[in-house]
Amino acid sequence: MKDISTSILKIDNEEKANGSAIYVSDITIPGMYYAKTIRSTISKGNIKKITLPEMPENYTIVDYKDIPGKNVVKIIFEDQLIFAEDKVTYYGEPIFLIVGPDKIVITELEKQINIEYEEETPEFEYVNSAVHYNFKKGDAKSAFENADKIIEYEYITGYQEQLYIEPQGIVVDIDKNGKVTLTGSLQCPYYVKNAVLQALDAKDSEVRVIQAVVGGAFGGKEEFPSLTTTQLAVAAKKIGKPIKMIYEREEDMEVTTKRHPSKIYMEAAISKDSEILGFRSNVAIDAGANIGLSGVVLSRALIACTGVYTISNLEVKGDVFLTNTVPNGAYRGFGAPQMLFAVEMFMHHIAKEINVDPLELRLKYLAKQGDLTSTQGTFNDPIIMNEMVDKAMEISDYKQKKIDFAKEGVHKGIGMSWFLHGCGFTGSGESTHINALVKLRKDKENKVHILIAAVDMGQGIRTTMKKIVSKILDIPMDQTIYNLPDTDFVPDSGPTVASRTIMIVGGLVARAAKQLKEKWVDKEDITVSERYKQPEYIKWDEENFVGDAYPAYSWGVNIVEVEVCPVTFQVTLKHVWSVYDIGKAIDERIVMGQADGGIMQGIGYGYLEVMNCVDGKIAQKNVTDYIIPTSVDTPAMETVLMDNPYPLGPYGAKGAGELTLVGGAPAVALAIEEAIGNKVFNIPVTPEYIMELIKNGKN
Amino acid sequence: MVKNIIPTSLNEALELLNDRPFKIMAGGTDLMVQRRAWSQTPPEFIEDVLYIFNLEELKYIKEDKGFIVIGSTTPVEDLLHNDLTPFLLKEAIGIMASPALRHMATIAGNIGNASPAGDTLPILYVLDAIIVLESIEGIRELPINEVITGPRKHVIKQNEIIKEIKIPISVYTDSVFEKVGGRKADAISKLSFTGAVNIKDDKVLDFRIAFGAVSATILRRKEIEEKYVGLTKEELIGKVDEIVNEYDPFIRPIDDQRSNKEYRKTVALNLLKNFIITL
Ligand SMILES: Cc1cc2nc3c(=O)[nH]c(=O)nc-3n(C[C@H](O)[C@H](O)[C@H](O)COP(=O)(O)OP(=O)(O)OC[C@H]3O[C@@H](n4cnc5c(N)ncnc54)[C@H](O)[C@@H]3O)c2cc1C
């Protein structure tokens, strides 16, 4: 085989193009029932009385009283109930399921249900802090005391909806011994399995989770399916029938997790000779009605508080606020997009305030190998950002455009963001929480089975993992087998999240393949396994946020050119250029797919995608009202990958999944800022907001 | 049980409509969304459905006695590729919905739906389109502004069908349709602006303006337009602020999930102003 980066056809191209791929909604099991969720219609209050219609034979409701184990969804922080009991905390909170064989009958029954509430005043503001973190680096106190000038701004970011094409869906089956099998659209088979085990109070062998082909996820199928699967498993236990539950689009958009809205307050201490002495930042994220993963999202945001820059003195704090709104959760980037938007805007706003060219200021503080990170860890590996920035400026003709666009009467702007993304779980999560195990099994026909729980949700893992194994073992691709994960057959290699799959799981798979190569005996059944070991030099103090927050970082530069119509304030994307260091691409075209999709999702977050919660209800709950970019909105895009192999990744690969999203919003916001000549503080930068800025904004 | 009927002729359709209440469906691109139900269950129609999209006899576009006449089941995509279709109508259709939708959507459906954001409507208003309604009792011809009476309200009777749309042939030296949607394709208008003028020998012979989605129905004020007929181009441009002020009180948009009042109003007036000063 040639260089590992040389593109090959994705192995699922054909089944997806010709329609033979089996998604969860394609699955039917003889005698299958359907489930519909009955939800709270208020934002906060007590359930006084539930009046049900006369239930026909074979129709039943399933609620918290039916849960054999604990009424809580097992995720990192256990405060999400499977079904509400006597009170509700957000509009759309699940109270019970109606289950039965005919959807029309279920719809009729649903109309006859009456739930009486005693309403309480809901909280929609950032007042109830449920998690607070803070940490320091250097001596921010003296930095601010000695400052000649303090610059402060607040940055606000909105919701973002994953808007995977395929909504949430699960099918459960139950056998005569009571073993439940859940097949669904999900990212983390073992999160689901563990959640269901706890809810059913079952033995390990009584729950099986199988991934169906996933039609997009973006983090939206990280922790959320743990809720729907536990509900269905409880229902199957009660009724003893296979049951299917597929969300409708509006239901999906109203009640599933989204990117956390945030408010980020930044302060910089500036010396007489225009040095940045230190930063103080205060981050608030809106968790919705329960904490779930929000603490982890917050910590990733806080750790990114200096972006790609080295700032010596820091005081960082942040809170997760509970509000009576739909719970927020994982979304590609996981707290970093909010923070990187704030940091990139802030660096530009500081430069303007102290009259320095933003490019010069940023270059001066750009992190170098050996520098201390925001948490006093060390950037151990080479950083090639200077070359990347040069390359990006060269291919976009950045400097000339800056000059041209500054002229009177030109409504164009060009914005450049620099960013990094920590690969893998934050801190020591990989070793303490996940402890990934992978296996390779060679059967008697010399076929090699890749046994991992990693889910291909379009990002190409089924292709890239096979590529790694076949290259190391020097066998053809079709001699490797990677079936959709099934917890009865694959070990827990961890969730498919956090840009960890190629670097961590792929790294373990590569090591296992090398082991297998050594032990290879023709026509013999051999199984090898590898377990994650934290590199010795990585140290992390979770309590105090001190040490190496991530084993490695991927880096990127995005440049976006826009034109803003002076009559309608609408933004037209003209061109996008990107340069990434992801170590080494395992397949160039697959990475380009991530790059094109990721940047449009990031730019969409920055200028287009409006989602508001009005009186506790999501106002944009269908694809007509929630606007994401179409192909007509998408400009020409140019992407350059620069090799910078990471010694512990397979062939030097690092994470690529989230990196391509996180720089989009600041790049487009900066381009718009330049086009209109007013500072931008909020995303999305909609025409409505641009109009307001032009009327009353700051230069 | 709701019945779905596919008539084979216009006459059969008219007879059926005279017989009992039906919901007429043309392309269904509004109706199927509005009546959606849980997947794999039938859409939520409470009345019988008369599916007229297959009526070939109403699929036409032709020129007749000074009018362009469009049969009511003609999908808008066909109009996009026909030389007879007025320029402004093509402009509106070209950025309506998405290609797949345009092969089903009809102008009659846009009228029947009577949304203030319907994109072909401001064009029909500006071009003084006549809507031809037919029932077993005969034919009524009404100007578009008398057919639509409010958001989702119209005067089409239970036994009537929109047979065709008649657009008087007219000439303009300058005309624009500006749709302001949330994105460049497949978006419902936040607002729209339509302007058309005919200036000959430096004299304004015709001046027409319409706004979409800024009031309960499409906004067109003939009494304002008439004031400016007869001016020179320079004079018209010189009166731009006055014209903007004339329209100001009639532009009364709402706040909703797609935009807000201030934006809709500011941009509507900006577009008007921009149209005039760039003539
Ligand atoms: C994804 C999407 C995007 C869209 N984008 C746009 C857009 O950009 N701009 C826009 O204006 N609209 C848009 N629409 C709305 C819709 O496509 C248009 O309103 C279209 O013109 C409706 O035509 P139809 O034939 O499909 O109407 P139908 O849904 O069949 O009917 C609509 C109404 O008109 C009545 N009706 C239809 N034909 C007749 C007749 N001959 N006589 C009497 N009554 C009749 C029906 O009874 C019904 O009340 C969009 C819709 C979708 C789903």
mmCIF file with all atom_site columns, N, CA, C and O in Angstrom, chain A residues 103 107 248 250 567-570 572 608 620 623-625 627-628 630 632-633 687-688 691, chain B residues 36 38-41 180-185 188 190 257-260 263 266 270-271 274:
data_model
loop_
_atom_site.group_PDB
_atom_site.id
_atom_site.type_symbol
_atom_site.label_atom_id
_atom_site.label_alt_id
_atom_site.label_comp_id
_atom_site.label_asym_id
_atom_site.label_entity_id
_atom_site.label_seq_id
_atom_site.pdbx_PDB_ins_code
_atom_site.Cartn_x
_atom_site.Cartn_y
_atom_site.Cartn_z
_atom_site.occupancy
_atom_site.B_iso_or_equiv
_atom_site.pdbx_formal_charge
_atom_site.auth_seq_id
_atom_site.auth_comp_id
_atom_site.auth_asym_id
_atom_site.auth_atom_id
_atom_site.pdbx_PDB_model_num
ATOM 1   N N  . LYS A 1 103 ? -49.984 2.806  15.729 1.00 0.00 ? 103 LYS A N  1
ATOM 2   C CA . LYS A 1 103 ? -49.672 4.221  15.943 1.00 0.00 ? 103 LYS A CA 1
ATOM 3   C C  . LYS A 1 103 ? -50.918 5.105  15.954 1.00 0.00 ? 103 LYS A C  1
ATOM 4   O O  . LYS A 1 103 ? -50.976 6.103  16.672 1.00 0.00 ? 103 LYS A O  1
ATOM 5   N N  . THR A 1 107 ? -52.043 7.619  18.904 1.00 0.00 ? 107 THR A N  1
ATOM 6   C CA . THR A 1 107 ? -52.312 9.047  18.694 1.00 0.00 ? 107 THR A CA 1
ATOM 7   C C  . THR A 1 107 ? -53.658 9.433  19.288 1.00 0.00 ? 107 THR A C  1
ATOM 8   O O  . THR A 1 107 ? -53.810 10.478 19.921 1.00 0.00 ? 107 THR A O  1
ATOM 9   N N  . GLU A 1 248 ? -39.897 12.200 15.895 1.00 0.00 ? 248 GLU A N  1
ATOM 10  C CA . GLU A 1 248 ? -40.224 13.071 14.772 1.00 0.00 ? 248 GLU A CA 1
ATOM 11  C C  . GLU A 1 248 ? -39.260 14.251 14.816 1.00 0.00 ? 248 GLU A C  1
ATOM 12  O O  . GLU A 1 248 ? -38.683 14.556 15.861 1.00 0.00 ? 248 GLU A O  1
ATOM 13  N N  . GLU A 1 250 ? -39.634 17.524 14.872 1.00 0.00 ? 250 GLU A N  1
ATOM 14  C CA . GLU A 1 250 ? -39.889 18.613 15.820 1.00 0.00 ? 250 GLU A CA 1
ATOM 15  C C  . GLU A 1 250 ? -39.668 18.169 17.254 1.00 0.00 ? 250 GLU A C  1
ATOM 16  O O  . GLU A 1 250 ? -39.162 18.924 18.073 1.00 0.00 ? 250 GLU A O  1
ATOM 17  N N  . VAL A 1 567 ? -27.628 47.168 2.197  1.00 0.00 ? 567 VAL A N  1
ATOM 18  C CA . VAL A 1 567 ? -29.073 47.438 2.161  1.00 0.00 ? 567 VAL A CA 1
ATOM 19  C C  . VAL A 1 567 ? -29.844 46.469 3.043  1.00 0.00 ? 567 VAL A C  1
ATOM 20  O O  . VAL A 1 567 ? -30.727 46.859 3.802  1.00 0.00 ? 567 VAL A O  1
ATOM 21  N N  . THR A 1 568 ? -29.491 45.178 2.964  1.00 0.00 ? 568 THR A N  1
ATOM 22  C CA . THR A 1 568 ? -30.248 44.163 3.717  1.00 0.00 ? 568 THR A CA 1
ATOM 23  C C  . THR A 1 568 ? -29.454 43.580 4.886  1.00 0.00 ? 568 THR A C  1
ATOM 24  O O  . THR A 1 568 ? -29.993 42.790 5.650  1.00 0.00 ? 568 THR A O  1
ATOM 25  N N  . PHE A 1 569 ? -28.180 43.952 4.998  1.00 0.00 ? 569 PHE A N  1
ATOM 26  C CA . PHE A 1 569 ? -27.294 43.452 6.067  1.00 0.00 ? 569 PHE A CA 1
ATOM 27  C C  . PHE A 1 569 ? -27.072 41.946 5.987  1.00 0.00 ? 569 PHE A C  1
ATOM 28  O O  . PHE A 1 569 ? -26.641 41.312 6.946  1.00 0.00 ? 569 PHE A O  1
ATOM 29  N N  . GLN A 1 570 ? -27.395 41.352 4.855  1.00 0.00 ? 570 GLN A N  1
ATOM 30  C CA . GLN A 1 570 ? -27.177 39.910 4.696  1.00 0.00 ? 570 GLN A CA 1
ATOM 31  C C  . GLN A 1 570 ? -25.710 39.643 4.364  1.00 0.00 ? 570 GLN A C  1
ATOM 32  O O  . GLN A 1 570 ? -25.065 40.439 3.681  1.00 0.00 ? 570 GLN A O  1
ATOM 33  N N  . THR A 1 572 ? -22.825 37.319 2.628  1.00 0.00 ? 572 THR A N  1
ATOM 34  C CA . THR A 1 572 ? -22.519 36.313 1.614  1.00 0.00 ? 572 THR A CA 1
ATOM 35  C C  . THR A 1 572 ? -21.102 35.812 1.849  1.00 0.00 ? 572 THR A C  1
ATOM 36  O O  . THR A 1 572 ? -20.164 36.607 1.946  1.00 0.00 ? 572 THR A O  1
ATOM 37  N N  . LEU A 1 608 ? -25.342 32.188 11.071 1.00 0.00 ? 608 LEU A N  1
ATOM 38  C CA . LEU A 1 608 ? -26.640 31.825 10.495 1.00 0.00 ? 608 LEU A CA 1
ATOM 39  C C  . LEU A 1 608 ? -27.611 31.158 11.461 1.00 0.00 ? 608 LEU A C  1
ATOM 40  O O  . LEU A 1 608 ? -28.806 31.419 11.413 1.00 0.00 ? 608 LEU A O  1
ATOM 41  N N  . GLN A 1 620 ? -37.417 27.721 17.270 1.00 0.00 ? 620 GLN A N  1
ATOM 42  C CA . GLN A 1 620 ? -37.110 27.224 15.917 1.00 0.00 ? 620 GLN A CA 1
ATOM 43  C C  . GLN A 1 620 ? -37.013 25.713 16.014 1.00 0.00 ? 620 GLN A C  1
ATOM 44  O O  . GLN A 1 620 ? -35.966 25.174 16.327 1.00 0.00 ? 620 GLN A O  1
ATOM 45  N N  . VAL A 1 623 ? -36.867 22.365 10.319 1.00 0.00 ? 623 VAL A N  1
ATOM 46  C CA . VAL A 1 623 ? -35.781 22.770 9.419  1.00 0.00 ? 623 VAL A CA 1
ATOM 47  C C  . VAL A 1 623 ? -36.151 23.974 8.566  1.00 0.00 ? 623 VAL A C  1
ATOM 48  O O  . VAL A 1 623 ? -35.308 24.520 7.871  1.00 0.00 ? 623 VAL A O  1
ATOM 49  N N  . THR A 1 624 ? -37.407 24.381 8.613  1.00 0.00 ? 624 THR A N  1
ATOM 50  C CA . THR A 1 624 ? -37.791 25.623 7.920  1.00 0.00 ? 624 THR A CA 1
ATOM 51  C C  . THR A 1 624 ? -37.322 26.822 8.736  1.00 0.00 ? 624 THR A C  1
ATOM 52  O O  . THR A 1 624 ? -36.823 27.804 8.185  1.00 0.00 ? 624 THR A O  1
ATOM 53  N N  . ASP A 1 625 ? -37.482 26.723 10.040 1.00 0.00 ? 625 ASP A N  1
ATOM 54  C CA . ASP A 1 625 ? -37.176 27.882 10.885 1.00 0.00 ? 625 ASP A CA 1
ATOM 55  C C  . ASP A 1 625 ? -35.750 27.866 11.427 1.00 0.00 ? 625 ASP A C  1
ATOM 56  O O  . ASP A 1 625 ? -35.198 28.918 11.725 1.00 0.00 ? 625 ASP A O  1
ATOM 57  N N  . ILE A 1 627 ? -32.248 27.680 10.546 1.00 0.00 ? 627 ILE A N  1
ATOM 58  C CA . ILE A 1 627 ? -31.560 27.866 9.269  1.00 0.00 ? 627 ILE A CA 1
ATOM 59  C C  . ILE A 1 627 ? -30.106 27.404 9.382  1.00 0.00 ? 627 ILE A C  1
ATOM 60  O O  . ILE A 1 627 ? -29.331 27.985 10.144 1.00 0.00 ? 627 ILE A O  1
ATOM 61  N N  . ILE A 1 628 ? -29.763 26.365 8.639  1.00 0.00 ? 628 ILE A N  1
ATOM 62  C CA . ILE A 1 628 ? -28.345 25.995 8.512  1.00 0.00 ? 628 ILE A CA 1
ATOM 63  C C  . ILE A 1 628 ? -27.945 26.239 7.056  1.00 0.00 ? 628 ILE A C  1
ATOM 64  O O  . ILE A 1 628 ? -28.799 26.318 6.189  1.00 0.00 ? 628 ILE A O  1
ATOM 65  N N  . THR A 1 630 ? -27.055 25.923 3.248  1.00 0.00 ? 630 THR A N  1
ATOM 66  C CA . THR A 1 630 ? -27.273 24.945 2.178  1.00 0.00 ? 630 THR A CA 1
ATOM 67  C C  . THR A 1 630 ? -26.056 24.985 1.259  1.00 0.00 ? 630 THR A C  1
ATOM 68  O O  . THR A 1 630 ? -25.166 25.825 1.437  1.00 0.00 ? 630 THR A O  1
ATOM 69  N N  . VAL A 1 632 ? -25.994 26.165 -1.566 1.00 0.00 ? 632 VAL A N  1
ATOM 70  C CA . VAL A 1 632 ? -25.976 27.474 -2.243 1.00 0.00 ? 632 VAL A CA 1
ATOM 71  C C  . VAL A 1 632 ? -25.281 28.535 -1.372 1.00 0.00 ? 632 VAL A C  1
ATOM 72  O O  . VAL A 1 632 ? -24.693 29.482 -1.880 1.00 0.00 ? 632 VAL A O  1
ATOM 73  N N  . ASP A 1 633 ? -25.344 28.366 -0.067 1.00 0.00 ? 633 ASP A N  1
ATOM 74  C CA . ASP A 1 633 ? -24.674 29.310 0.836  1.00 0.00 ? 633 ASP A CA 1
ATOM 75  C C  . ASP A 1 633 ? -23.180 29.023 0.965  1.00 0.00 ? 633 ASP A C  1
ATOM 76  O O  . ASP A 1 633 ? -22.436 29.842 1.476  1.00 0.00 ? 633 ASP A O  1
ATOM 77  N N  . PRO A 1 687 ? -28.242 39.189 10.236 1.00 0.00 ? 687 PRO A N  1
ATOM 78  C CA . PRO A 1 687 ? -28.515 40.499 9.648  1.00 0.00 ? 687 PRO A CA 1
ATOM 79  C C  . PRO A 1 687 ? -29.194 41.443 10.655 1.00 0.00 ? 687 PRO A C  1
ATOM 80  O O  . PRO A 1 687 ? -28.917 42.640 10.675 1.00 0.00 ? 687 PRO A O  1
ATOM 81  N N  . GLU A 1 688 ? -30.049 40.879 11.503 1.00 0.00 ? 688 GLU A N  1
ATOM 82  C CA . GLU A 1 688 ? -30.746 41.698 12.502 1.00 0.00 ? 688 GLU A CA 1
ATOM 83  C C  . GLU A 1 688 ? -29.718 42.321 13.460 1.00 0.00 ? 688 GLU A C  1
ATOM 84  O O  . GLU A 1 688 ? -29.822 43.496 13.822 1.00 0.00 ? 688 GLU A O  1
ATOM 85  N N  . MET A 1 691 ? -27.540 44.977 11.689 1.00 0.00 ? 691 MET A N  1
ATOM 86  C CA . MET A 1 691 ? -28.271 46.248 11.594 1.00 0.00 ? 691 MET A CA 1
ATOM 87  C C  . MET A 1 691 ? -28.140 47.048 12.893 1.00 0.00 ? 691 MET A C  1
ATOM 88  O O  . MET A 1 691 ? -27.848 48.240 12.879 1.00 0.00 ? 691 MET A O  1
ATOM 89  N N  . ARG B 2 36  ? -49.295 17.299 8.500  1.00 0.00 ? 36  ARG B N  1
ATOM 90  C CA . ARG B 2 36  ? -48.419 16.171 8.808  1.00 0.00 ? 36  ARG B CA 1
ATOM 91  C C  . ARG B 2 36  ? -48.846 15.469 10.094 1.00 0.00 ? 36  ARG B C  1
ATOM 92  O O  . ARG B 2 36  ? -49.407 16.096 10.994 1.00 0.00 ? 36  ARG B O  1
ATOM 93  N N  . TRP B 2 38  ? -47.741 11.749 12.683 1.00 0.00 ? 38  TRP B N  1
ATOM 94  C CA . TRP B 2 38  ? -46.695 10.800 13.059 1.00 0.00 ? 38  TRP B CA 1
ATOM 95  C C  . TRP B 2 38  ? -46.312 9.969  11.829 1.00 0.00 ? 38  TRP B C  1
ATOM 96  O O  . TRP B 2 38  ? -47.199 9.501  11.109 1.00 0.00 ? 38  TRP B O  1
ATOM 97  N N  . SER B 2 39  ? -45.034 9.774  11.590 1.00 0.00 ? 39  SER B N  1
ATOM 98  C CA . SER B 2 39  ? -44.592 9.078  10.385 1.00 0.00 ? 39  SER B CA 1
ATOM 99  C C  . SER B 2 39  ? -45.262 7.711  10.279 1.00 0.00 ? 39  SER B C  1
ATOM 100 O O  . SER B 2 39  ? -45.544 7.067  11.283 1.00 0.00 ? 39  SER B O  1
ATOM 101 N N  . GLN B 2 40  ? -45.498 7.298  9.066  1.00 0.00 ? 40  GLN B N  1
ATOM 102 C CA . GLN B 2 40  ? -46.172 6.029  8.757  1.00 0.00 ? 40  GLN B CA 1
ATOM 103 C C  . GLN B 2 40  ? -47.648 6.003  9.164  1.00 0.00 ? 40  GLN B C  1
ATOM 104 O O  . GLN B 2 40  ? -48.274 4.955  9.185  1.00 0.00 ? 40  GLN B O  1
ATOM 105 N N  . THR B 2 41  ? -48.195 7.179  9.504  1.00 0.00 ? 41  THR B N  1
ATOM 106 C CA . THR B 2 41  ? -49.645 7.253  9.683  1.00 0.00 ? 41  THR B CA 1
ATOM 107 C C  . THR B 2 41  ? -50.157 8.272  8.664  1.00 0.00 ? 41  THR B C  1
ATOM 108 O O  . THR B 2 41  ? -49.390 9.115  8.203  1.00 0.00 ? 41  THR B O  1
ATOM 109 N N  . VAL B 2 180 ? -35.670 38.597 0.907  1.00 0.00 ? 180 VAL B N  1
ATOM 110 C CA . VAL B 2 180 ? -34.763 38.568 2.056  1.00 0.00 ? 180 VAL B CA 1
ATOM 111 C C  . VAL B 2 180 ? -35.161 37.365 2.906  1.00 0.00 ? 180 VAL B C  1
ATOM 112 O O  . VAL B 2 180 ? -36.150 37.401 3.638  1.00 0.00 ? 180 VAL B O  1
ATOM 113 N N  . GLY B 2 181 ? -34.411 36.290 2.743  1.00 0.00 ? 181 GLY B N  1
ATOM 114 C CA . GLY B 2 181 ? -34.687 35.064 3.502  1.00 0.00 ? 181 GLY B CA 1
ATOM 115 C C  . GLY B 2 181 ? -33.548 34.811 4.460  1.00 0.00 ? 181 GLY B C  1
ATOM 116 O O  . GLY B 2 181 ? -32.552 35.538 4.469  1.00 0.00 ? 181 GLY B O  1
ATOM 117 N N  . GLY B 2 182 ? -33.685 33.762 5.252  1.00 0.00 ? 182 GLY B N  1
ATOM 118 C CA . GLY B 2 182 ? -32.637 33.442 6.227  1.00 0.00 ? 182 GLY B CA 1
ATOM 119 C C  . GLY B 2 182 ? -31.357 32.932 5.579  1.00 0.00 ? 182 GLY B C  1
ATOM 120 O O  . GLY B 2 182 ? -30.304 32.936 6.189  1.00 0.00 ? 182 GLY B O  1
ATOM 121 N N  . ARG B 2 183 ? -31.468 32.453 4.356  1.00 0.00 ? 183 ARG B N  1
ATOM 122 C CA . ARG B 2 183 ? -30.280 31.963 3.641  1.00 0.00 ? 183 ARG B CA 1
ATOM 123 C C  . ARG B 2 183 ? -30.568 32.035 2.156  1.00 0.00 ? 183 ARG B C  1
ATOM 124 O O  . ARG B 2 183 ? -31.616 32.494 1.732  1.00 0.00 ? 183 ARG B O  1
ATOM 125 N N  . LYS B 2 184 ? -29.619 31.547 1.345  1.00 0.00 ? 184 LYS B N  1
ATOM 126 C CA . LYS B 2 184 ? -29.687 31.791 -0.091 1.00 0.00 ? 184 LYS B CA 1
ATOM 127 C C  . LYS B 2 184 ? -30.634 30.860 -0.842 1.00 0.00 ? 184 LYS B C  1
ATOM 128 O O  . LYS B 2 184 ? -30.920 31.080 -2.011 1.00 0.00 ? 184 LYS B O  1
ATOM 129 N N  . ALA B 2 185 ? -31.071 29.797 -0.230 1.00 0.00 ? 185 ALA B N  1
ATOM 130 C CA . ALA B 2 185 ? -32.005 28.889 -0.894 1.00 0.00 ? 185 ALA B CA 1
ATOM 131 C C  . ALA B 2 185 ? -32.869 28.246 0.170  1.00 0.00 ? 185 ALA B C  1
ATOM 132 O O  . ALA B 2 185 ? -32.484 28.205 1.337  1.00 0.00 ? 185 ALA B O  1
ATOM 133 N N  . ILE B 2 188 ? -38.000 30.657 3.861  1.00 0.00 ? 188 ILE B N  1
ATOM 134 C CA . ILE B 2 188 ? -39.226 31.449 3.821  1.00 0.00 ? 188 ILE B CA 1
ATOM 135 C C  . ILE B 2 188 ? -38.807 32.917 3.949  1.00 0.00 ? 188 ILE B C  1
ATOM 136 O O  . ILE B 2 188 ? -37.945 33.257 4.749  1.00 0.00 ? 188 ILE B O  1
ATOM 137 N N  . LYS B 2 190 ? -38.253 36.559 5.041  1.00 0.00 ? 190 LYS B N  1
ATOM 138 C CA . LYS B 2 190 ? -38.460 37.435 6.201  1.00 0.00 ? 190 LYS B CA 1
ATOM 139 C C  . LYS B 2 190 ? -39.251 38.647 5.715  1.00 0.00 ? 190 LYS B C  1
ATOM 140 O O  . LYS B 2 190 ? -40.067 39.207 6.426  1.00 0.00 ? 190 LYS B O  1
ATOM 141 N N  . GLN B 2 257 ? -40.318 33.863 14.840 1.00 0.00 ? 257 GLN B N  1
ATOM 142 C CA . GLN B 2 257 ? -39.119 33.030 15.003 1.00 0.00 ? 257 GLN B CA 1
ATOM 143 C C  . GLN B 2 257 ? -38.119 33.234 13.878 1.00 0.00 ? 257 GLN B C  1
ATOM 144 O O  . GLN B 2 257 ? -37.007 32.722 13.941 1.00 0.00 ? 257 GLN B O  1
ATOM 145 N N  . ARG B 2 258 ? -38.498 33.969 12.827 1.00 0.00 ? 258 ARG B N  1
ATOM 146 C CA . ARG B 2 258 ? -37.587 34.150 11.703 1.00 0.00 ? 258 ARG B CA 1
ATOM 147 C C  . ARG B 2 258 ? -36.885 35.503 11.694 1.00 0.00 ? 258 ARG B C  1
ATOM 148 O O  . ARG B 2 258 ? -35.819 35.645 11.121 1.00 0.00 ? 258 ARG B O  1
ATOM 149 N N  . SER B 2 259 ? -37.516 36.525 12.280 1.00 0.00 ? 259 SER B N  1
ATOM 150 C CA . SER B 2 259 ? -36.893 37.850 12.291 1.00 0.00 ? 259 SER B CA 1
ATOM 151 C C  . SER B 2 259 ? -37.642 38.750 13.264 1.00 0.00 ? 259 SER B C  1
ATOM 152 O O  . SER B 2 259 ? -38.439 38.272 14.061 1.00 0.00 ? 259 SER B O  1
ATOM 153 N N  . ASN B 2 260 ? -37.364 40.056 13.198 1.00 0.00 ? 260 ASN B N  1
ATOM 154 C CA . ASN B 2 260 ? -38.096 40.966 14.077 1.00 0.00 ? 260 ASN B CA 1
ATOM 155 C C  . ASN B 2 260 ? -38.629 42.170 13.296 1.00 0.00 ? 260 ASN B C  1
ATOM 156 O O  . ASN B 2 260 ? -38.233 42.421 12.159 1.00 0.00 ? 260 ASN B O  1
ATOM 157 N N  . TYR B 2 263 ? -36.059 45.003 12.021 1.00 0.00 ? 263 TYR B N  1
ATOM 158 C CA . TYR B 2 263 ? -35.289 44.584 10.844 1.00 0.00 ? 263 TYR B CA 1
ATOM 159 C C  . TYR B 2 263 ? -36.171 44.595 9.601  1.00 0.00 ? 263 TYR B C  1
ATOM 160 O O  . TYR B 2 263 ? -35.802 45.135 8.562  1.00 0.00 ? 263 TYR B O  1
ATOM 161 N N  . THR B 2 266 ? -36.943 48.279 8.585  1.00 0.00 ? 266 THR B N  1
ATOM 162 C CA . THR B 2 266 ? -35.761 49.000 8.100  1.00 0.00 ? 266 THR B CA 1
ATOM 163 C C  . THR B 2 266 ? -35.350 48.506 6.725  1.00 0.00 ? 266 THR B C  1
ATOM 164 O O  . THR B 2 266 ? -35.101 49.289 5.805  1.00 0.00 ? 266 THR B O  1
ATOM 165 N N  . ASN B 2 270 ? -35.225 50.319 3.183  1.00 0.00 ? 270 ASN B N  1
ATOM 166 C CA . ASN B 2 270 ? -33.912 50.400 2.522  1.00 0.00 ? 270 ASN B CA 1
ATOM 167 C C  . ASN B 2 270 ? -33.996 49.918 1.078  1.00 0.00 ? 270 ASN B C  1
ATOM 168 O O  . ASN B 2 270 ? -33.387 50.499 0.176  1.00 0.00 ? 270 ASN B O  1
ATOM 169 N N  . LEU B 2 271 ? -34.729 48.819 0.890  1.00 0.00 ? 271 LEU B N  1
ATOM 170 C CA . LEU B 2 271 ? -34.817 48.249 -0.461 1.00 0.00 ? 271 LEU B CA 1
ATOM 171 C C  . LEU B 2 271 ? -35.574 49.183 -1.394 1.00 0.00 ? 271 LEU B C  1
ATOM 172 O O  . LEU B 2 271 ? -35.218 49.352 -2.561 1.00 0.00 ? 271 LEU B O  1
ATOM 173 N N  . ASN B 2 274 ? -33.226 52.048 -2.121 1.00 0.00 ? 274 ASN B N  1
ATOM 174 C CA . ASN B 2 274 ? -32.157 51.599 -3.009 1.00 0.00 ? 274 ASN B CA 1
ATOM 175 C C  . ASN B 2 274 ? -32.659 51.408 -4.443 1.00 0.00 ? 274 ASN B C  1
ATOM 176 O O  . ASN B 2 274 ? -31.975 51.731 -5.404 1.00 0.00 ? 274 ASN B O  1
#
